[in-house]
Amino acid sequence: MKGLSRIHRTRTPSTNSKWSFKGVLILLIVLLVLGVLIWTILGVSSTSKTPISSENIWDILIEQGYEPEDVTAYYCTKDSNFQKTLIKCIAFEKDDIHFEFFEFNNKNSAKDTYGQAYTEIILNYNAVHKIEIDHQMANYSIYSLDSLGKYSVAIYVENTALYAYCDSANKLKINTILDTIDYLEP
């Protein structure tokens, strides 16, 4: 009998409690899932950019006084990969400003073109004294470098890529185009 009385004297959790352990655990899980969902929605919407079409960039370049050219055929004959993926390449040169905009049928080609432009910038203009911007977000990446008297920028947004360069004194002209199409600032 001694053993039985000891069992009856031990405390058992109250079933009359307003919050049971299981209820609190379920509430915490629901709040955690809800928090992750809200964070994901806010995070993705605030870090994504909308790609511009080649037709729109053409119109913007003309409005800003440039004479764009369709150089798609040039790139398609230069590289067989472009034949399969390049929709349009719009470019212009004016004074020291060189500008190329690529629209692809997939985002991997845009990333590859961005990577090639990025590598070219780093190999040719990276120096000790520089102004460098490097942003990578959900569906885009922006890299610019102002060094050795040259300003260069490489960008991809979704299925588009852009490569431009000029003398540092004229970087505002390139940045005006990029601001207009919302490709410069993160």
mmCIF file of C-alpha atoms in Angstrom:
data_model
loop_
_atom_site.group_PDB
_atom_site.id
_atom_site.type_symbol
_atom_site.label_atom_id
_atom_site.label_comp_id
_atom_site.label_asym_id
_atom_site.label_seq_id
_atom_site.Cartn_x
_atom_site.Cartn_y
_atom_site.Cartn_z
ATOM 1 C CA MET A 1 0.000 0.000 0.000
ATOM 2 C CA LYS A 2 2.906 2.264 0.602
ATOM 3 C CA GLY A 3 3.657 2.352 -3.138
ATOM 4 C CA LEU A 4 0.105 3.278 -4.090
ATOM 5 C CA SER A 5 -0.106 6.225 -1.746
ATOM 6 C CA ARG A 6 3.079 7.705 -3.189
ATOM 7 C CA ILE A 7 1.584 7.543 -6.676
ATOM 8 C CA HIS A 8 -1.533 9.386 -5.604
ATOM 9 C CA ARG A 9 0.484 12.134 -3.917
ATOM 10 C CA THR A 10 2.412 13.176 -7.046
ATOM 11 C CA ARG A 11 1.085 16.186 -8.906
ATOM 12 C CA THR A 12 -0.487 15.787 -12.276
ATOM 13 C CA PRO A 13 -0.886 18.601 -14.808
ATOM 14 C CA SER A 14 -4.146 20.448 -14.433
ATOM 15 C CA THR A 15 -6.646 19.864 -17.185
ATOM 16 C CA ASN A 16 -8.571 22.917 -16.063
ATOM 17 C CA SER A 17 -5.801 25.276 -17.323
ATOM 18 C CA LYS A 18 -6.851 27.811 -19.980
ATOM 19 C CA TRP A 19 -3.812 27.028 -22.190
ATOM 20 C CA SER A 20 -2.567 23.515 -22.595
ATOM 21 C CA PHE A 21 0.954 22.780 -23.768
ATOM 22 C CA LYS A 22 -0.392 21.400 -27.043
ATOM 23 C CA GLY A 23 -2.492 24.557 -27.636
ATOM 24 C CA VAL A 24 0.465 26.868 -27.000
ATOM 25 C CA LEU A 25 2.652 24.813 -29.326
ATOM 26 C CA ILE A 26 0.058 24.946 -32.129
ATOM 27 C CA LEU A 27 -0.339 28.717 -31.645
ATOM 28 C CA LEU A 28 3.455 29.238 -31.857
ATOM 29 C CA ILE A 29 3.693 27.161 -35.034
ATOM 30 C CA VAL A 30 0.828 29.088 -36.665
ATOM 31 C CA LEU A 31 2.438 32.436 -35.721
ATOM 32 C CA LEU A 32 5.809 31.280 -37.045
ATOM 33 C CA VAL A 33 4.332 30.159 -40.381
ATOM 34 C CA LEU A 34 2.366 33.406 -40.663
ATOM 35 C CA GLY A 35 5.499 35.450 -39.904
ATOM 36 C CA VAL A 36 7.550 33.605 -42.533
ATOM 37 C CA LEU A 37 4.777 34.090 -45.088
ATOM 38 C CA ILE A 38 4.564 37.850 -44.448
ATOM 39 C CA TRP A 39 8.370 38.208 -44.494
ATOM 40 C CA THR A 40 8.570 36.327 -47.797
ATOM 41 C CA ILE A 41 5.835 38.392 -49.436
ATOM 42 C CA LEU A 42 7.339 41.696 -48.290
ATOM 43 C CA GLY A 43 10.888 40.593 -49.087
ATOM 44 C CA VAL A 44 10.173 39.444 -52.636
ATOM 45 C CA SER A 45 7.994 42.396 -53.565
ATOM 46 C CA SER A 46 10.504 44.935 -52.305
ATOM 47 C CA THR A 47 13.532 43.412 -53.995
ATOM 48 C CA SER A 48 12.210 42.526 -57.448
ATOM 49 C CA LYS A 49 12.504 44.695 -60.539
ATOM 50 C CA THR A 50 10.373 44.633 -63.659
ATOM 51 C CA PRO A 51 12.355 44.087 -66.853
ATOM 52 C CA ILE A 52 11.878 46.605 -69.640
ATOM 53 C CA SER A 53 11.228 45.445 -73.208
ATOM 54 C CA SER A 54 13.494 46.206 -76.141
ATOM 55 C CA GLU A 55 10.696 48.288 -77.706
ATOM 56 C CA ASN A 56 10.448 50.467 -74.594
ATOM 57 C CA ILE A 57 14.207 50.986 -74.311
ATOM 58 C CA TRP A 58 14.264 51.959 -78.002
ATOM 59 C CA ASP A 59 11.640 54.667 -77.377
ATOM 60 C CA ILE A 60 13.402 55.944 -74.252
ATOM 61 C CA LEU A 61 16.751 56.207 -76.036
ATOM 62 C CA ILE A 62 15.168 58.206 -78.863
ATOM 63 C CA GLU A 63 13.406 60.498 -76.345
ATOM 64 C CA GLN A 64 16.769 61.180 -74.698
ATOM 65 C CA GLY A 65 18.377 62.146 -78.004
ATOM 66 C CA TYR A 66 20.263 58.965 -78.888
ATOM 67 C CA GLU A 67 20.132 57.028 -82.152
ATOM 68 C CA PRO A 68 19.673 53.369 -81.192
ATOM 69 C CA GLU A 69 20.424 50.538 -83.606
ATOM 70 C CA ASP A 70 19.154 46.978 -83.708
ATOM 71 C CA VAL A 71 22.385 44.930 -83.572
ATOM 72 C CA THR A 72 20.712 41.571 -82.964
ATOM 73 C CA ALA A 73 21.986 40.094 -86.246
ATOM 74 C CA TYR A 74 25.570 41.040 -85.359
ATOM 75 C CA TYR A 75 25.459 39.078 -82.101
ATOM 76 C CA CYS A 76 23.619 36.138 -83.653
ATOM 77 C CA THR A 77 26.343 35.710 -86.303
ATOM 78 C CA LYS A 78 29.082 36.232 -83.708
ATOM 79 C CA ASP A 79 27.886 33.557 -81.262
ATOM 80 C CA SER A 80 25.666 30.540 -81.956
ATOM 81 C CA ASN A 81 24.233 30.643 -78.412
ATOM 82 C CA PHE A 82 22.744 34.050 -79.182
ATOM 83 C CA GLN A 83 20.911 32.532 -82.168
ATOM 84 C CA LYS A 84 18.911 30.366 -79.767
ATOM 85 C CA THR A 85 18.260 32.852 -76.951
ATOM 86 C CA LEU A 86 18.615 36.486 -78.047
ATOM 87 C CA ILE A 87 15.350 38.235 -78.823
ATOM 88 C CA LYS A 88 16.789 41.695 -79.456
ATOM 89 C CA CYS A 89 19.910 43.753 -78.837
ATOM 90 C CA ILE A 90 19.612 47.539 -78.928
ATOM 91 C CA ALA A 91 22.807 49.591 -78.896
ATOM 92 C CA PHE A 92 24.194 53.051 -79.543
ATOM 93 C CA GLU A 93 27.470 54.909 -79.459
ATOM 94 C CA LYS A 94 27.649 58.648 -79.050
ATOM 95 C CA ASP A 95 30.931 60.413 -78.344
ATOM 96 C CA ASP A 96 32.537 58.309 -75.590
ATOM 97 C CA ILE A 97 29.274 56.605 -74.527
ATOM 98 C CA HIS A 98 28.763 52.956 -75.465
ATOM 99 C CA PHE A 99 25.429 51.319 -74.529
ATOM 100 C CA GLU A 100 24.047 47.812 -75.183
ATOM 101 C CA PHE A 101 20.705 46.392 -74.042
ATOM 102 C CA PHE A 102 19.919 42.674 -74.484
ATOM 103 C CA GLU A 103 16.537 40.958 -74.265
ATOM 104 C CA PHE A 104 16.607 37.163 -74.059
ATOM 105 C CA ASN A 105 14.018 34.399 -74.005
ATOM 106 C CA ASN A 106 15.374 33.184 -70.632
ATOM 107 C CA LYS A 107 17.056 34.605 -67.551
ATOM 108 C CA ASN A 108 20.142 32.361 -67.660
ATOM 109 C CA SER A 109 21.330 33.997 -70.878
ATOM 110 C CA ALA A 110 20.851 37.415 -69.273
ATOM 111 C CA LYS A 111 22.909 36.306 -66.275
ATOM 112 C CA ASP A 112 25.641 34.953 -68.566
ATOM 113 C CA THR A 113 25.817 38.209 -70.526
ATOM 114 C CA TYR A 114 25.918 40.157 -67.269
ATOM 115 C CA GLY A 115 28.755 37.893 -66.080
ATOM 116 C CA GLN A 116 30.766 38.526 -69.239
ATOM 117 C CA ALA A 117 30.315 42.299 -68.922
ATOM 118 C CA TYR A 118 31.169 42.173 -65.213
ATOM 119 C CA THR A 119 34.365 40.242 -65.956
ATOM 120 C CA GLU A 120 35.360 42.702 -68.664
ATOM 121 C CA ILE A 121 34.860 45.632 -66.295
ATOM 122 C CA ILE A 122 36.883 44.021 -63.514
ATOM 123 C CA LEU A 123 39.746 42.986 -65.807
ATOM 124 C CA ASN A 124 40.044 46.360 -67.544
ATOM 125 C CA TYR A 125 39.218 48.966 -64.923
ATOM 126 C CA ASN A 126 39.595 47.613 -61.400
ATOM 127 C CA ALA A 127 42.055 49.802 -59.481
ATOM 128 C CA VAL A 128 42.854 50.927 -55.969
ATOM 129 C CA HIS A 129 41.042 54.269 -56.246
ATOM 130 C CA LYS A 130 37.508 53.486 -57.348
ATOM 131 C CA ILE A 131 33.822 53.933 -56.706
ATOM 132 C CA GLU A 132 32.170 50.550 -56.850
ATOM 133 C CA ILE A 133 28.519 49.515 -56.441
ATOM 134 C CA ASP A 134 27.483 45.873 -56.298
ATOM 135 C CA HIS A 135 23.847 44.891 -55.547
ATOM 136 C CA GLN A 136 22.336 41.451 -55.986
ATOM 137 C CA MET A 137 18.682 40.886 -55.193
ATOM 138 C CA ALA A 138 15.806 38.582 -56.130
ATOM 139 C CA ASN A 139 15.741 38.839 -59.937
ATOM 140 C CA TYR A 140 18.489 41.320 -60.710
ATOM 141 C CA SER A 141 22.100 42.329 -60.182
ATOM 142 C CA ILE A 142 23.721 45.747 -60.606
ATOM 143 C CA TYR A 143 27.452 46.344 -60.824
ATOM 144 C CA SER A 144 29.060 49.687 -61.581
ATOM 145 C CA LEU A 145 32.643 50.853 -61.368
ATOM 146 C CA ASP A 146 34.059 54.353 -61.689
ATOM 147 C CA SER A 147 37.811 53.957 -61.946
ATOM 148 C CA LEU A 148 40.790 55.121 -63.991
ATOM 149 C CA GLY A 149 38.678 57.842 -65.620
ATOM 150 C CA LYS A 150 36.106 55.350 -66.950
ATOM 151 C CA TYR A 151 32.605 54.541 -65.763
ATOM 152 C CA SER A 152 31.211 51.082 -66.527
ATOM 153 C CA VAL A 153 28.003 49.346 -65.579
ATOM 154 C CA ALA A 154 26.675 45.803 -65.997
ATOM 155 C CA ILE A 155 23.105 44.916 -65.051
ATOM 156 C CA TYR A 156 20.681 42.075 -65.505
ATOM 157 C CA VAL A 157 16.997 42.163 -64.632
ATOM 158 C CA GLU A 158 15.142 38.889 -65.144
ATOM 159 C CA ASN A 159 15.627 38.121 -68.872
ATOM 160 C CA THR A 160 17.387 41.381 -69.827
ATOM 161 C CA ALA A 161 21.011 42.470 -69.571
ATOM 162 C CA LEU A 162 22.710 45.799 -70.045
ATOM 163 C CA TYR A 163 26.325 46.837 -70.525
ATOM 164 C CA ALA A 164 27.429 50.444 -70.830
ATOM 165 C CA TYR A 165 30.565 52.501 -70.386
ATOM 166 C CA CYS A 166 31.868 56.031 -70.903
ATOM 167 C CA ASP A 167 34.359 58.537 -69.549
ATOM 168 C CA SER A 168 33.712 59.227 -65.863
ATOM 169 C CA ALA A 169 32.724 62.803 -66.697
ATOM 170 C CA ASN A 170 29.687 61.501 -68.647
ATOM 171 C CA LYS A 171 28.382 58.861 -66.223
ATOM 172 C CA LEU A 172 25.342 61.027 -65.473
ATOM 173 C CA LYS A 173 24.182 60.494 -69.075
ATOM 174 C CA ILE A 174 24.209 56.710 -68.665
ATOM 175 C CA ASN A 175 22.686 56.925 -65.189
ATOM 176 C CA THR A 176 19.841 59.083 -66.533
ATOM 177 C CA ILE A 177 18.891 56.259 -68.902
ATOM 178 C CA LEU A 178 19.181 53.705 -66.100
ATOM 179 C CA ASP A 179 17.065 55.821 -63.737
ATOM 180 C CA THR A 180 14.397 56.213 -66.412
ATOM 181 C CA ILE A 181 14.056 52.439 -66.791
ATOM 182 C CA ASP A 182 14.488 51.836 -63.008
ATOM 183 C CA TYR A 183 17.605 49.706 -63.485
ATOM 184 C CA LEU A 184 20.091 51.724 -61.428
ATOM 185 C CA GLU A 185 18.902 51.848 -57.843
ATOM 186 C CA PRO A 186 18.153 48.761 -55.762
#
